Amino acid sequence: SKNKEVTVTFVKANGERIKAKGEIGNSILDIVVNNDLELDGYGACEGTLTCSTCHLIFSKDVFDKLPDKPTEEEIDMLDLAQERGPTSRLGCQIIMTEELDGIEIRVPATINDARQA
Ligand code: FES
């Protein structure tokens, strides 16, 4: 059976808003890939925690609802992301829950591939 559908809205640095559908259990990276969204360079390492290109910035409200705390590996990668803030996370590590349905997510202007650093 199909998982329940959820919607997220990506807000790009230029103000463009991209609404996309996914399912509970998808990562945010899955949603970007499955919808073939135009986020240049996003998710370069395919979720293997070696690139930081999937960096996203959440509102404090949403950040507090994210289901899992970041692992050491995620924090190490976040340290390499541009524009990193206190509510930054890596999209490949965020798994959609029912509570996250309808959230807005800010995509930083600079996507930094740590593998090229
Ligand atoms: Fe590379 Fe998330 S896709 S760290």
PDB file of C-alpha atoms and ligand atoms in Angstrom:
ATOM      1  CA  SER A   1       0.000   0.000   0.000  1.00  0.00           C
ATOM      2  CA  LYS A   2       1.095   3.534  -0.712  1.00  0.00           C
ATOM      3  CA  ASN A   3       2.262   5.752   2.123  1.00  0.00           C
ATOM      4  CA  LYS A   4       0.366   8.925   2.905  1.00  0.00           C
ATOM      5  CA  GLU A   5       1.189  11.824   0.612  1.00  0.00           C
ATOM      6  CA  VAL A   6       2.892  14.946   1.960  1.00  0.00           C
ATOM      7  CA  THR A   7       3.713  18.298   0.403  1.00  0.00           C
ATOM      8  CA  VAL A   8       6.743  20.523   0.950  1.00  0.00           C
ATOM      9  CA  THR A   9       7.558  23.944  -0.486  1.00  0.00           C
ATOM     10  CA  PHE A  10      11.156  24.839  -1.276  1.00  0.00           C
ATOM     11  CA  VAL A  11      11.944  28.555  -1.187  1.00  0.00           C
ATOM     12  CA  LYS A  12      14.988  29.434  -3.258  1.00  0.00           C
ATOM     13  CA  ALA A  13      17.298  32.366  -2.524  1.00  0.00           C
ATOM     14  CA  ASN A  14      15.775  34.292  -5.451  1.00  0.00           C
ATOM     15  CA  GLY A  15      12.341  33.947  -3.875  1.00  0.00           C
ATOM     16  CA  GLU A  16      11.128  31.280  -6.262  1.00  0.00           C
ATOM     17  CA  ARG A  17       8.845  28.778  -4.556  1.00  0.00           C
ATOM     18  CA  ILE A  18       8.728  25.157  -5.640  1.00  0.00           C
ATOM     19  CA  LYS A  19       5.955  22.961  -4.264  1.00  0.00           C
ATOM     20  CA  ALA A  20       6.573  19.235  -4.403  1.00  0.00           C
ATOM     21  CA  LYS A  21       4.848  16.071  -3.306  1.00  0.00           C
ATOM     22  CA  GLY A  22       6.326  13.080  -1.549  1.00  0.00           C
ATOM     23  CA  GLU A  23       5.316  10.381   0.896  1.00  0.00           C
ATOM     24  CA  ILE A  24       5.813   9.808   4.574  1.00  0.00           C
ATOM     25  CA  GLY A  25       9.105   7.908   4.871  1.00  0.00           C
ATOM     26  CA  ASN A  26      10.765   9.768   1.979  1.00  0.00           C
ATOM     27  CA  SER A  27      13.843  11.832   2.767  1.00  0.00           C
ATOM     28  CA  ILE A  28      13.762  15.413   1.544  1.00  0.00           C
ATOM     29  CA  LEU A  29      16.479  14.408  -0.915  1.00  0.00           C
ATOM     30  CA  ASP A  30      14.143  11.684  -2.225  1.00  0.00           C
ATOM     31  CA  ILE A  31      11.488  14.332  -2.839  1.00  0.00           C
ATOM     32  CA  VAL A  32      13.942  16.528  -4.781  1.00  0.00           C
ATOM     33  CA  VAL A  33      15.113  13.571  -6.883  1.00  0.00           C
ATOM     34  CA  ASN A  34      11.709  11.967  -7.453  1.00  0.00           C
ATOM     35  CA  ASN A  35      10.229  15.266  -8.628  1.00  0.00           C
ATOM     36  CA  ASP A  36      13.291  16.140 -10.694  1.00  0.00           C
ATOM     37  CA  LEU A  37      13.374  19.592  -9.063  1.00  0.00           C
ATOM     38  CA  GLU A  38      15.628  22.266 -10.474  1.00  0.00           C
ATOM     39  CA  LEU A  39      18.016  22.747  -7.581  1.00  0.00           C
ATOM     40  CA  ASP A  40      21.389  22.868  -9.254  1.00  0.00           C
ATOM     41  CA  GLY A  41      23.933  20.495  -7.714  1.00  0.00           C
ATOM     42  CA  TYR A  42      21.603  19.426  -4.934  1.00  0.00           C
ATOM     43  CA  GLY A  43      22.229  15.976  -3.456  1.00  0.00           C
ATOM     44  CA  ALA A  44      25.474  15.323  -5.316  1.00  0.00           C
ATOM     45  CA  CYS A  45      26.578  12.418  -3.104  1.00  0.00           C
ATOM     46  CA  GLU A  46      23.123  10.776  -3.210  1.00  0.00           C
ATOM     47  CA  GLY A  47      22.690  10.793   0.535  1.00  0.00           C
ATOM     48  CA  THR A  48      25.997   9.230   1.538  1.00  0.00           C
ATOM     49  CA  LEU A  49      26.901  12.197   3.798  1.00  0.00           C
ATOM     50  CA  THR A  50      29.977  13.256   1.861  1.00  0.00           C
ATOM     51  CA  CYS A  51      28.935  16.442   0.051  1.00  0.00           C
ATOM     52  CA  SER A  52      26.761  18.941   2.047  1.00  0.00           C
ATOM     53  CA  THR A  53      25.015  20.088  -1.172  1.00  0.00           C
ATOM     54  CA  CYS A  54      21.694  19.063   0.374  1.00  0.00           C
ATOM     55  CA  HIS A  55      21.970  21.788   3.051  1.00  0.00           C
ATOM     56  CA  LEU A  56      18.607  23.326   3.944  1.00  0.00           C
ATOM     57  CA  ILE A  57      17.525  25.972   6.408  1.00  0.00           C
ATOM     58  CA  PHE A  58      14.366  25.476   8.455  1.00  0.00           C
ATOM     59  CA  SER A  59      12.290  27.825  10.550  1.00  0.00           C
ATOM     60  CA  LYS A  60      12.861  27.265  14.268  1.00  0.00           C
ATOM     61  CA  ASP A  61       9.350  25.910  14.500  1.00  0.00           C
ATOM     62  CA  VAL A  62       9.900  23.240  11.868  1.00  0.00           C
ATOM     63  CA  PHE A  63      13.452  22.522  13.031  1.00  0.00           C
ATOM     64  CA  ASP A  64      12.085  21.521  16.435  1.00  0.00           C
ATOM     65  CA  LYS A  65       9.658  19.062  14.776  1.00  0.00           C
ATOM     66  CA  LEU A  66      12.305  17.223  12.758  1.00  0.00           C
ATOM     67  CA  PRO A  67      12.182  13.579  13.842  1.00  0.00           C
ATOM     68  CA  ASP A  68      15.866  12.768  14.334  1.00  0.00           C
ATOM     69  CA  LYS A  69      18.754  14.703  15.846  1.00  0.00           C
ATOM     70  CA  PRO A  70      21.770  15.098  13.538  1.00  0.00           C
ATOM     71  CA  THR A  71      24.497  12.467  13.779  1.00  0.00           C
ATOM     72  CA  GLU A  72      28.173  13.378  14.214  1.00  0.00           C
ATOM     73  CA  GLU A  73      28.672  12.700  10.499  1.00  0.00           C
ATOM     74  CA  GLU A  74      25.912  15.111   9.563  1.00  0.00           C
ATOM     75  CA  ILE A  75      27.309  17.814  11.866  1.00  0.00           C
ATOM     76  CA  ASP A  76      30.772  17.380  10.330  1.00  0.00           C
ATOM     77  CA  MET A  77      29.270  17.884   6.860  1.00  0.00           C
ATOM     78  CA  LEU A  78      27.160  20.845   7.975  1.00  0.00           C
ATOM     79  CA  ASP A  79      30.365  22.508   9.177  1.00  0.00           C
ATOM     80  CA  LEU A  80      31.375  22.694   5.502  1.00  0.00           C
ATOM     81  CA  ALA A  81      28.106  24.216   4.268  1.00  0.00           C
ATOM     82  CA  GLN A  82      27.851  27.878   3.285  1.00  0.00           C
ATOM     83  CA  GLU A  83      25.337  30.039   5.181  1.00  0.00           C
ATOM     84  CA  ARG A  84      25.042  27.434   7.890  1.00  0.00           C
ATOM     85  CA  GLY A  85      22.829  28.583  10.745  1.00  0.00           C
ATOM     86  CA  PRO A  86      21.393  27.161  13.967  1.00  0.00           C
ATOM     87  CA  THR A  87      18.448  25.602  12.097  1.00  0.00           C
ATOM     88  CA  SER A  88      20.469  24.099   9.250  1.00  0.00           C
ATOM     89  CA  ARG A  89      20.194  20.404   8.405  1.00  0.00           C
ATOM     90  CA  LEU A  90      21.091  18.125   5.529  1.00  0.00           C
ATOM     91  CA  GLY A  91      18.049  17.203   3.454  1.00  0.00           C
ATOM     92  CA  CYS A  92      19.242  13.664   2.825  1.00  0.00           C
ATOM     93  CA  GLN A  93      18.980  12.985   6.567  1.00  0.00           C
ATOM     94  CA  ILE A  94      15.460  14.335   7.094  1.00  0.00           C
ATOM     95  CA  ILE A  95      12.729  11.728   6.833  1.00  0.00           C
ATOM     96  CA  MET A  96       9.210  13.050   6.236  1.00  0.00           C
ATOM     97  CA  THR A  97       6.657  12.456   8.959  1.00  0.00           C
ATOM     98  CA  GLU A  98       2.979  13.350   9.005  1.00  0.00           C
ATOM     99  CA  GLU A  99       3.832  16.326  11.222  1.00  0.00           C
ATOM    100  CA  LEU A 100       6.093  17.760   8.534  1.00  0.00           C
ATOM    101  CA  ASP A 101       3.371  17.838   5.888  1.00  0.00           C
ATOM    102  CA  GLY A 102       3.101  21.322   4.361  1.00  0.00           C
ATOM    103  CA  ILE A 103       6.405  22.741   5.612  1.00  0.00           C
ATOM    104  CA  GLU A 104       8.425  25.437   3.888  1.00  0.00           C
ATOM    105  CA  ILE A 105      12.149  24.910   3.496  1.00  0.00           C
ATOM    106  CA  ARG A 106      14.728  27.528   2.580  1.00  0.00           C
ATOM    107  CA  VAL A 107      17.366  26.501   0.056  1.00  0.00           C
ATOM    108  CA  PRO A 108      20.620  28.430   0.586  1.00  0.00           C
ATOM    109  CA  ALA A 109      21.990  30.483  -2.304  1.00  0.00           C
ATOM    110  CA  THR A 110      25.277  28.644  -2.336  1.00  0.00           C
ATOM    111  CA  ILE A 111      25.412  24.901  -2.740  1.00  0.00           C
ATOM    112  CA  ASN A 112      28.844  23.750  -1.616  1.00  0.00           C
ATOM    113  CA  ASP A 113      30.175  20.361  -2.638  1.00  0.00           C
ATOM    114  CA  ALA A 114      32.562  19.391   0.161  1.00  0.00           C
ATOM    115  CA  ARG A 115      34.148  16.771  -2.093  1.00  0.00           C
ATOM    116  CA  GLN A 116      35.610  19.586  -4.180  1.00  0.00           C
ATOM    117  CA  ALA A 117      36.975  21.544  -1.188  1.00  0.00           C
TER     118      ALA A 117
HETATM  119 FE1  FES B   1      25.359  14.631   0.096  1.00  0.00          FE
HETATM  120 FE2  FES B   1      23.224  14.907   1.700  1.00  0.00          FE
HETATM  121  S1  FES B   1      23.262  14.450  -0.408  1.00  0.00           S
HETATM  122  S2  FES B   1      25.339  15.011   2.237  1.00  0.00           S
END
